Amino acid sequence: MALRTLETLGELGGKTILIRCDFNVPLSDGVITDDGRIRASLPTIQRLLAGGAAVVVMSHLGRPDGVPDTRYSLAPITQRLGELLEVPVHFASDTVGPVAHGMRAALKPGEVLVLENLRFDPRETSTVDAERAEFASLLTLGVAAFVSDGFGVVHRKQASVFEAALTVPSVAGLLVATETDVLRRLTTDTQRPYTVVLGGSKVSDKLGVIEHLLPHVDRLLIGGGMVFTFLKAMGYNIGASLCEPDRLESVKTYLNRATELGVDIVLPTDVVVASTFAADAETVVTRIDEIEATAFGASGLGLDIGPETSAIFAGLIESSHTVFWNGPMGVFEMPAFAEGTRAVANALSKVNGLSVVGGGDSAAAVRALGFHDADFGHISTGGGASLEFLEGKSLPGLEVLGW
Ligand code: ADP
Ligand code: MG
């Protein structure tokens, strides 16, 4: 259970090192709207450069389905990386073609080469082992070692994550090492009280985490769209709020298990109900037993936790020594439904102990609401990867590094 680390690579001077990063950043009309994942890759790249290596960087972006698609080119990301690193960063317009091979051979110590989007080649995500192995052997041609630092993809058995690590000497980068260390601290030797806050839209995405974390935590606070399946399971009328009827039984099981384990499952006491799913909808705050008793009747939708709930959640979070939060408390993309998420983020920033934000939308939410990375103990760069880790699943991209 120990990842191989950068130190085990020995002398780096004059070597060409291949690194897998996760530059899957949100883009709007070709403009990067949140460069958090690029910034998170800097420490490892800088460490390799400082050791005198030439660094070849690879990543995916979006889901181009195995064919080149200029909308998903890594060119804009390469430019941003160059600005942040302040060293020459070259860009190869292919991954294992003649351009990349030529540029890699010409790369000098202290220089960086970014390859084009890995997912322009169908072999990257192929379900055929031999195809991924072939792609990995081409990616690793001429490199002395492989550094795996794309935490957001370590739950994927893909050529640049798994097979590349089998092909040449391989280690975890600093980001992967930090992420796994923080997440491990959420499952072993946690300082109490330990509170987990879950939200977001889909209850089905989070059931595995609830199941695995329930025996470890003291309190589980639930908000977001997923809470309405819980409220429904408890017999409340929820109007037109999100609900996953096929999960009602599992939710009841977890509620009972929590009682047996002495875990407090804390649900909202009030919610913000809207007339329609729109930024300018009419809204009203109601108690959870009156969701259908508003002027909107059964067509009202719960789109945020209410102010009383925000205050209760904030108090429980601030009095904890370990907090993990995944999933916004409401439809934070619309200001009218962002207050619950803001209250939770604010409370997390005051935790005396370890506070971790996980999940793509949650990380985007805290930055969009004006919080800084330094306000929290850790903001995970991996949504699916961090959840699968906390579910206790084995992650191929970590196992291959010795985990
Ligand atoms: P993360 O990416 O952090 O894991 P999720 O993907 O699970 O989070 O959920 C994020 C989405 O949940 C956001 O787009 C948000 O608008 C939505 N959401 C939160 N609360 C509600 C709600 N009450 N009704 C509908 N959607 C919601
Ligand atoms: Mg999401």
PDB file of C-alpha atoms in Angstrom, residues 66-253:
ATOM      1  CA  GLY A  66     -11.251   8.395 -30.988  1.00  0.00           C
ATOM      2  CA  VAL A  67     -11.106  10.899 -33.847  1.00  0.00           C
ATOM      3  CA  PRO A  68      -9.337  14.262 -34.145  1.00  0.00           C
ATOM      4  CA  ASP A  69     -11.736  17.126 -33.408  1.00  0.00           C
ATOM      5  CA  THR A  70     -10.354  20.677 -33.210  1.00  0.00           C
ATOM      6  CA  ARG A  71     -12.887  21.599 -30.498  1.00  0.00           C
ATOM      7  CA  TYR A  72     -10.936  19.309 -28.157  1.00  0.00           C
ATOM      8  CA  SER A  73      -7.404  20.300 -29.171  1.00  0.00           C
ATOM      9  CA  LEU A  74      -4.875  20.700 -26.371  1.00  0.00           C
ATOM     10  CA  ALA A  75      -3.375  23.769 -28.102  1.00  0.00           C
ATOM     11  CA  PRO A  76      -5.099  26.333 -25.805  1.00  0.00           C
ATOM     12  CA  ILE A  77      -4.126  24.300 -22.757  1.00  0.00           C
ATOM     13  CA  THR A  78      -0.511  24.177 -23.926  1.00  0.00           C
ATOM     14  CA  GLN A  79      -0.480  27.961 -24.132  1.00  0.00           C
ATOM     15  CA  ARG A  80      -1.882  28.310 -20.604  1.00  0.00           C
ATOM     16  CA  LEU A  81       0.639  25.781 -19.286  1.00  0.00           C
ATOM     17  CA  GLY A  82       3.473  27.793 -20.839  1.00  0.00           C
ATOM     18  CA  GLU A  83       2.235  31.012 -19.176  1.00  0.00           C
ATOM     19  CA  LEU A  84       2.045  29.299 -15.791  1.00  0.00           C
ATOM     20  CA  LEU A  85       5.389  27.478 -16.062  1.00  0.00           C
ATOM     21  CA  GLU A  86       7.278  30.373 -17.654  1.00  0.00           C
ATOM     22  CA  VAL A  87       9.456  27.990 -19.685  1.00  0.00           C
ATOM     23  CA  PRO A  88       9.323  27.041 -23.381  1.00  0.00           C
ATOM     24  CA  VAL A  89       6.403  24.671 -23.975  1.00  0.00           C
ATOM     25  CA  HIS A  90       6.142  23.061 -27.408  1.00  0.00           C
ATOM     26  CA  PHE A  91       3.033  21.484 -28.878  1.00  0.00           C
ATOM     27  CA  ALA A  92       2.887  18.371 -31.072  1.00  0.00           C
ATOM     28  CA  SER A  93      -0.148  18.151 -33.327  1.00  0.00           C
ATOM     29  CA  ASP A  94      -0.295  14.363 -32.917  1.00  0.00           C
ATOM     30  CA  THR A  95       0.371  11.838 -30.158  1.00  0.00           C
ATOM     31  CA  VAL A  96       2.342   8.926 -31.623  1.00  0.00           C
ATOM     32  CA  GLY A  97       2.759  10.170 -35.200  1.00  0.00           C
ATOM     33  CA  PRO A  98       5.825  11.614 -36.947  1.00  0.00           C
ATOM     34  CA  VAL A  99       5.375  15.101 -35.472  1.00  0.00           C
ATOM     35  CA  ALA A 100       5.460  13.915 -31.861  1.00  0.00           C
ATOM     36  CA  HIS A 101       8.332  11.498 -32.497  1.00  0.00           C
ATOM     37  CA  GLY A 102      10.436  14.193 -34.157  1.00  0.00           C
ATOM     38  CA  MET A 103       9.744  16.832 -31.514  1.00  0.00           C
ATOM     39  CA  ARG A 104      10.401  14.428 -28.634  1.00  0.00           C
ATOM     40  CA  ALA A 105      13.754  13.451 -30.122  1.00  0.00           C
ATOM     41  CA  ALA A 106      14.703  17.150 -30.420  1.00  0.00           C
ATOM     42  CA  LEU A 107      13.509  18.081 -26.897  1.00  0.00           C
ATOM     43  CA  LYS A 108      16.235  19.519 -24.638  1.00  0.00           C
ATOM     44  CA  PRO A 109      16.604  19.350 -20.843  1.00  0.00           C
ATOM     45  CA  GLY A 110      14.394  21.983 -19.202  1.00  0.00           C
ATOM     46  CA  GLU A 111      11.936  21.994 -22.115  1.00  0.00           C
ATOM     47  CA  VAL A 112       8.352  20.763 -22.183  1.00  0.00           C
ATOM     48  CA  LEU A 113       6.460  19.119 -25.041  1.00  0.00           C
ATOM     49  CA  VAL A 114       2.665  18.692 -24.864  1.00  0.00           C
ATOM     50  CA  LEU A 115       1.157  16.007 -27.090  1.00  0.00           C
ATOM     51  CA  GLU A 116      -2.237  16.434 -28.766  1.00  0.00           C
ATOM     52  CA  ASN A 117      -5.377  14.983 -27.108  1.00  0.00           C
ATOM     53  CA  LEU A 118      -4.863  11.291 -26.309  1.00  0.00           C
ATOM     54  CA  ARG A 119      -8.492  10.518 -27.069  1.00  0.00           C
ATOM     55  CA  PHE A 120      -8.026  11.464 -30.730  1.00  0.00           C
ATOM     56  CA  ASP A 121      -6.716   7.870 -30.956  1.00  0.00           C
ATOM     57  CA  PRO A 122      -9.274   5.096 -30.341  1.00  0.00           C
ATOM     58  CA  ARG A 123      -6.595   2.874 -28.784  1.00  0.00           C
ATOM     59  CA  GLU A 124      -6.389   5.119 -25.691  1.00  0.00           C
ATOM     60  CA  THR A 125      -9.775   3.979 -24.361  1.00  0.00           C
ATOM     61  CA  SER A 126     -10.084   0.712 -26.302  1.00  0.00           C
ATOM     62  CA  THR A 127     -11.643  -2.243 -24.479  1.00  0.00           C
ATOM     63  CA  VAL A 128      -9.147  -4.513 -26.256  1.00  0.00           C
ATOM     64  CA  ASP A 129      -6.079  -4.956 -24.032  1.00  0.00           C
ATOM     65  CA  ALA A 130      -3.685  -5.435 -26.964  1.00  0.00           C
ATOM     66  CA  GLU A 131      -4.768  -2.180 -28.597  1.00  0.00           C
ATOM     67  CA  ARG A 132      -4.138  -0.188 -25.439  1.00  0.00           C
ATOM     68  CA  ALA A 133      -0.785  -1.915 -24.945  1.00  0.00           C
ATOM     69  CA  GLU A 134       0.235  -1.051 -28.512  1.00  0.00           C
ATOM     70  CA  PHE A 135      -0.684   2.622 -28.020  1.00  0.00           C
ATOM     71  CA  ALA A 136       1.173   2.713 -24.684  1.00  0.00           C
ATOM     72  CA  SER A 137       4.320   1.261 -26.227  1.00  0.00           C
ATOM     73  CA  LEU A 138       4.284   4.024 -28.858  1.00  0.00           C
ATOM     74  CA  LEU A 139       3.674   6.732 -26.262  1.00  0.00           C
ATOM     75  CA  THR A 140       6.586   5.534 -24.139  1.00  0.00           C
ATOM     76  CA  LEU A 141       9.080   5.157 -27.024  1.00  0.00           C
ATOM     77  CA  GLY A 142      12.345   6.838 -26.127  1.00  0.00           C
ATOM     78  CA  VAL A 143      11.363   7.870 -22.599  1.00  0.00           C
ATOM     79  CA  ALA A 144      13.289   6.855 -19.492  1.00  0.00           C
ATOM     80  CA  ALA A 145      10.300   6.762 -17.154  1.00  0.00           C
ATOM     81  CA  PHE A 146       6.588   7.447 -16.801  1.00  0.00           C
ATOM     82  CA  VAL A 147       5.053   9.682 -14.122  1.00  0.00           C
ATOM     83  CA  SER A 148       1.352   9.264 -13.464  1.00  0.00           C
ATOM     84  CA  ASP A 149      -0.133  12.534 -12.208  1.00  0.00           C
ATOM     85  CA  GLY A 150      -3.624  12.728 -13.683  1.00  0.00           C
ATOM     86  CA  PHE A 151      -5.588  11.921 -10.546  1.00  0.00           C
ATOM     87  CA  GLY A 152      -8.916  12.477 -12.329  1.00  0.00           C
ATOM     88  CA  VAL A 153      -8.285   9.386 -14.500  1.00  0.00           C
ATOM     89  CA  VAL A 154      -6.677   6.887 -12.096  1.00  0.00           C
ATOM     90  CA  HIS A 155      -9.950   4.967 -11.912  1.00  0.00           C
ATOM     91  CA  ARG A 156      -9.696   4.297 -15.662  1.00  0.00           C
ATOM     92  CA  LYS A 157      -7.936   1.341 -17.240  1.00  0.00           C
ATOM     93  CA  GLN A 158      -6.697   3.330 -20.215  1.00  0.00           C
ATOM     94  CA  ALA A 159      -3.489   3.183 -22.235  1.00  0.00           C
ATOM     95  CA  SER A 160      -1.932   6.397 -20.881  1.00  0.00           C
ATOM     96  CA  VAL A 161      -2.909   5.532 -17.299  1.00  0.00           C
ATOM     97  CA  PHE A 162      -2.488   1.788 -16.933  1.00  0.00           C
ATOM     98  CA  GLU A 163      -0.516   0.223 -19.799  1.00  0.00           C
ATOM     99  CA  ALA A 164       1.999   3.099 -19.973  1.00  0.00           C
ATOM    100  CA  ALA A 165       2.862   2.386 -16.329  1.00  0.00           C
ATOM    101  CA  LEU A 166       3.535  -1.262 -17.175  1.00  0.00           C
ATOM    102  CA  THR A 167       5.725  -0.472 -20.165  1.00  0.00           C
ATOM    103  CA  VAL A 168       8.532   1.624 -18.620  1.00  0.00           C
ATOM    104  CA  PRO A 169       9.649   2.375 -15.019  1.00  0.00           C
ATOM    105  CA  SER A 170       6.697   4.237 -13.479  1.00  0.00           C
ATOM    106  CA  VAL A 171       5.945   6.321 -10.383  1.00  0.00           C
ATOM    107  CA  ALA A 172       3.198   8.535  -8.956  1.00  0.00           C
ATOM    108  CA  GLY A 173       3.538  12.280  -9.365  1.00  0.00           C
ATOM    109  CA  LEU A 174       3.126  14.737  -6.477  1.00  0.00           C
ATOM    110  CA  LEU A 175      -0.552  15.410  -7.210  1.00  0.00           C
ATOM    111  CA  VAL A 176      -1.503  11.735  -7.248  1.00  0.00           C
ATOM    112  CA  ALA A 177       0.514  11.213  -4.064  1.00  0.00           C
ATOM    113  CA  THR A 178      -1.207  14.146  -2.322  1.00  0.00           C
ATOM    114  CA  GLU A 179      -4.709  13.200  -3.456  1.00  0.00           C
ATOM    115  CA  THR A 180      -4.365   9.595  -2.316  1.00  0.00           C
ATOM    116  CA  ASP A 181      -2.857  10.661   0.985  1.00  0.00           C
ATOM    117  CA  VAL A 182      -5.704  13.079   1.714  1.00  0.00           C
ATOM    118  CA  LEU A 183      -8.389  10.582   0.697  1.00  0.00           C
ATOM    119  CA  ARG A 184      -6.751   7.853   2.755  1.00  0.00           C
ATOM    120  CA  ARG A 185      -6.960  10.171   5.765  1.00  0.00           C
ATOM    121  CA  LEU A 186     -10.725  10.271   5.217  1.00  0.00           C
ATOM    122  CA  THR A 187     -11.006   6.518   5.720  1.00  0.00           C
ATOM    123  CA  THR A 188      -8.389   5.736   8.387  1.00  0.00           C
ATOM    124  CA  ASP A 189      -7.405   7.422  11.666  1.00  0.00           C
ATOM    125  CA  THR A 190      -9.858  10.276  11.106  1.00  0.00           C
ATOM    126  CA  GLN A 191     -10.089  12.995  13.711  1.00  0.00           C
ATOM    127  CA  ARG A 192     -13.601  13.251  15.139  1.00  0.00           C
ATOM    128  CA  PRO A 193     -16.220  14.557  14.854  1.00  0.00           C
ATOM    129  CA  TYR A 194     -16.165  13.413  11.212  1.00  0.00           C
ATOM    130  CA  THR A 195     -18.861  14.882   8.980  1.00  0.00           C
ATOM    131  CA  VAL A 196     -19.642  14.010   5.362  1.00  0.00           C
ATOM    132  CA  VAL A 197     -21.773  16.418   3.339  1.00  0.00           C
ATOM    133  CA  LEU A 198     -23.386  15.096   0.172  1.00  0.00           C
ATOM    134  CA  GLY A 199     -25.409  16.904  -2.458  1.00  0.00           C
ATOM    135  CA  GLY A 200     -25.594  17.125  -6.214  1.00  0.00           C
ATOM    136  CA  SER A 201     -28.179  15.823  -8.541  1.00  0.00           C
ATOM    137  CA  LYS A 202     -28.025  12.039  -8.565  1.00  0.00           C
ATOM    138  CA  VAL A 203     -28.511   9.900  -5.498  1.00  0.00           C
ATOM    139  CA  SER A 204     -27.463   6.820  -7.471  1.00  0.00           C
ATOM    140  CA  ASP A 205     -23.950   8.303  -7.945  1.00  0.00           C
ATOM    141  CA  LYS A 206     -23.488   8.624  -4.194  1.00  0.00           C
ATOM    142  CA  LEU A 207     -24.985   5.444  -2.761  1.00  0.00           C
ATOM    143  CA  GLY A 208     -21.668   3.580  -2.955  1.00  0.00           C
ATOM    144  CA  VAL A 209     -19.932   6.319  -0.968  1.00  0.00           C
ATOM    145  CA  ILE A 210     -22.700   6.400   1.608  1.00  0.00           C
ATOM    146  CA  GLU A 211     -22.456   2.640   2.018  1.00  0.00           C
ATOM    147  CA  HIS A 212     -18.679   2.674   2.450  1.00  0.00           C
ATOM    148  CA  LEU A 213     -18.391   5.781   4.628  1.00  0.00           C
ATOM    149  CA  LEU A 214     -21.356   5.167   6.911  1.00  0.00           C
ATOM    150  CA  PRO A 215     -19.404   3.007   9.398  1.00  0.00           C
ATOM    151  CA  HIS A 216     -16.631   5.650   9.584  1.00  0.00           C
ATOM    152  CA  VAL A 217     -18.537   8.904  10.046  1.00  0.00           C
ATOM    153  CA  ASP A 218     -20.367  10.618  12.893  1.00  0.00           C
ATOM    154  CA  ARG A 219     -22.722  12.731  10.802  1.00  0.00           C
ATOM    155  CA  LEU A 220     -23.972  12.608   7.249  1.00  0.00           C
ATOM    156  CA  LEU A 221     -25.559  15.833   6.010  1.00  0.00           C
ATOM    157  CA  ILE A 222     -27.594  15.553   2.833  1.00  0.00           C
ATOM    158  CA  GLY A 223     -28.751  18.347   0.532  1.00  0.00           C
ATOM    159  CA  GLY A 224     -28.938  19.011  -3.205  1.00  0.00           C
ATOM    160  CA  GLY A 225     -31.266  17.282  -5.611  1.00  0.00           C
ATOM    161  CA  MET A 226     -30.495  13.880  -4.100  1.00  0.00           C
ATOM    162  CA  VAL A 227     -32.096  14.751  -0.778  1.00  0.00           C
ATOM    163  CA  PHE A 228     -35.599  14.597  -2.232  1.00  0.00           C
ATOM    164  CA  THR A 229     -35.318  10.846  -2.783  1.00  0.00           C
ATOM    165  CA  PHE A 230     -34.525  10.621   0.951  1.00  0.00           C
ATOM    166  CA  LEU A 231     -37.463  12.862   1.881  1.00  0.00           C
ATOM    167  CA  LYS A 232     -39.769  10.845  -0.360  1.00  0.00           C
ATOM    168  CA  ALA A 233     -38.537   7.610   1.246  1.00  0.00           C
ATOM    169  CA  MET A 234     -39.498   9.090   4.612  1.00  0.00           C
ATOM    170  CA  GLY A 235     -43.022   9.762   3.398  1.00  0.00           C
ATOM    171  CA  TYR A 236     -42.881  13.474   2.528  1.00  0.00           C
ATOM    172  CA  ASN A 237     -44.549  14.923  -0.565  1.00  0.00           C
ATOM    173  CA  ILE A 238     -41.805  16.462  -2.700  1.00  0.00           C
ATOM    174  CA  GLY A 239     -43.740  18.073  -5.566  1.00  0.00           C
ATOM    175  CA  ALA A 240     -41.832  18.048  -8.841  1.00  0.00           C
ATOM    176  CA  SER A 241     -38.395  17.908  -7.165  1.00  0.00           C
ATOM    177  CA  LEU A 242     -35.773  15.435  -8.407  1.00  0.00           C
ATOM    178  CA  CYS A 243     -36.499  11.857  -7.396  1.00  0.00           C
ATOM    179  CA  GLU A 244     -35.107   8.438  -8.291  1.00  0.00           C
ATOM    180  CA  PRO A 245     -37.985   6.077  -7.490  1.00  0.00           C
ATOM    181  CA  ASP A 246     -35.887   2.943  -8.088  1.00  0.00           C
ATOM    182  CA  ARG A 247     -33.564   4.029  -5.241  1.00  0.00           C
ATOM    183  CA  LEU A 248     -36.225   4.515  -2.584  1.00  0.00           C
ATOM    184  CA  GLU A 249     -35.669   1.056  -1.102  1.00  0.00           C
ATOM    185  CA  SER A 250     -31.857   1.410  -0.868  1.00  0.00           C
ATOM    186  CA  VAL A 251     -32.282   4.818   0.697  1.00  0.00           C
ATOM    187  CA  LYS A 252     -34.572   3.342   3.373  1.00  0.00           C
ATOM    188  CA  THR A 253     -31.974   0.654   4.044  1.00  0.00           C
TER     189      THR A 253
END
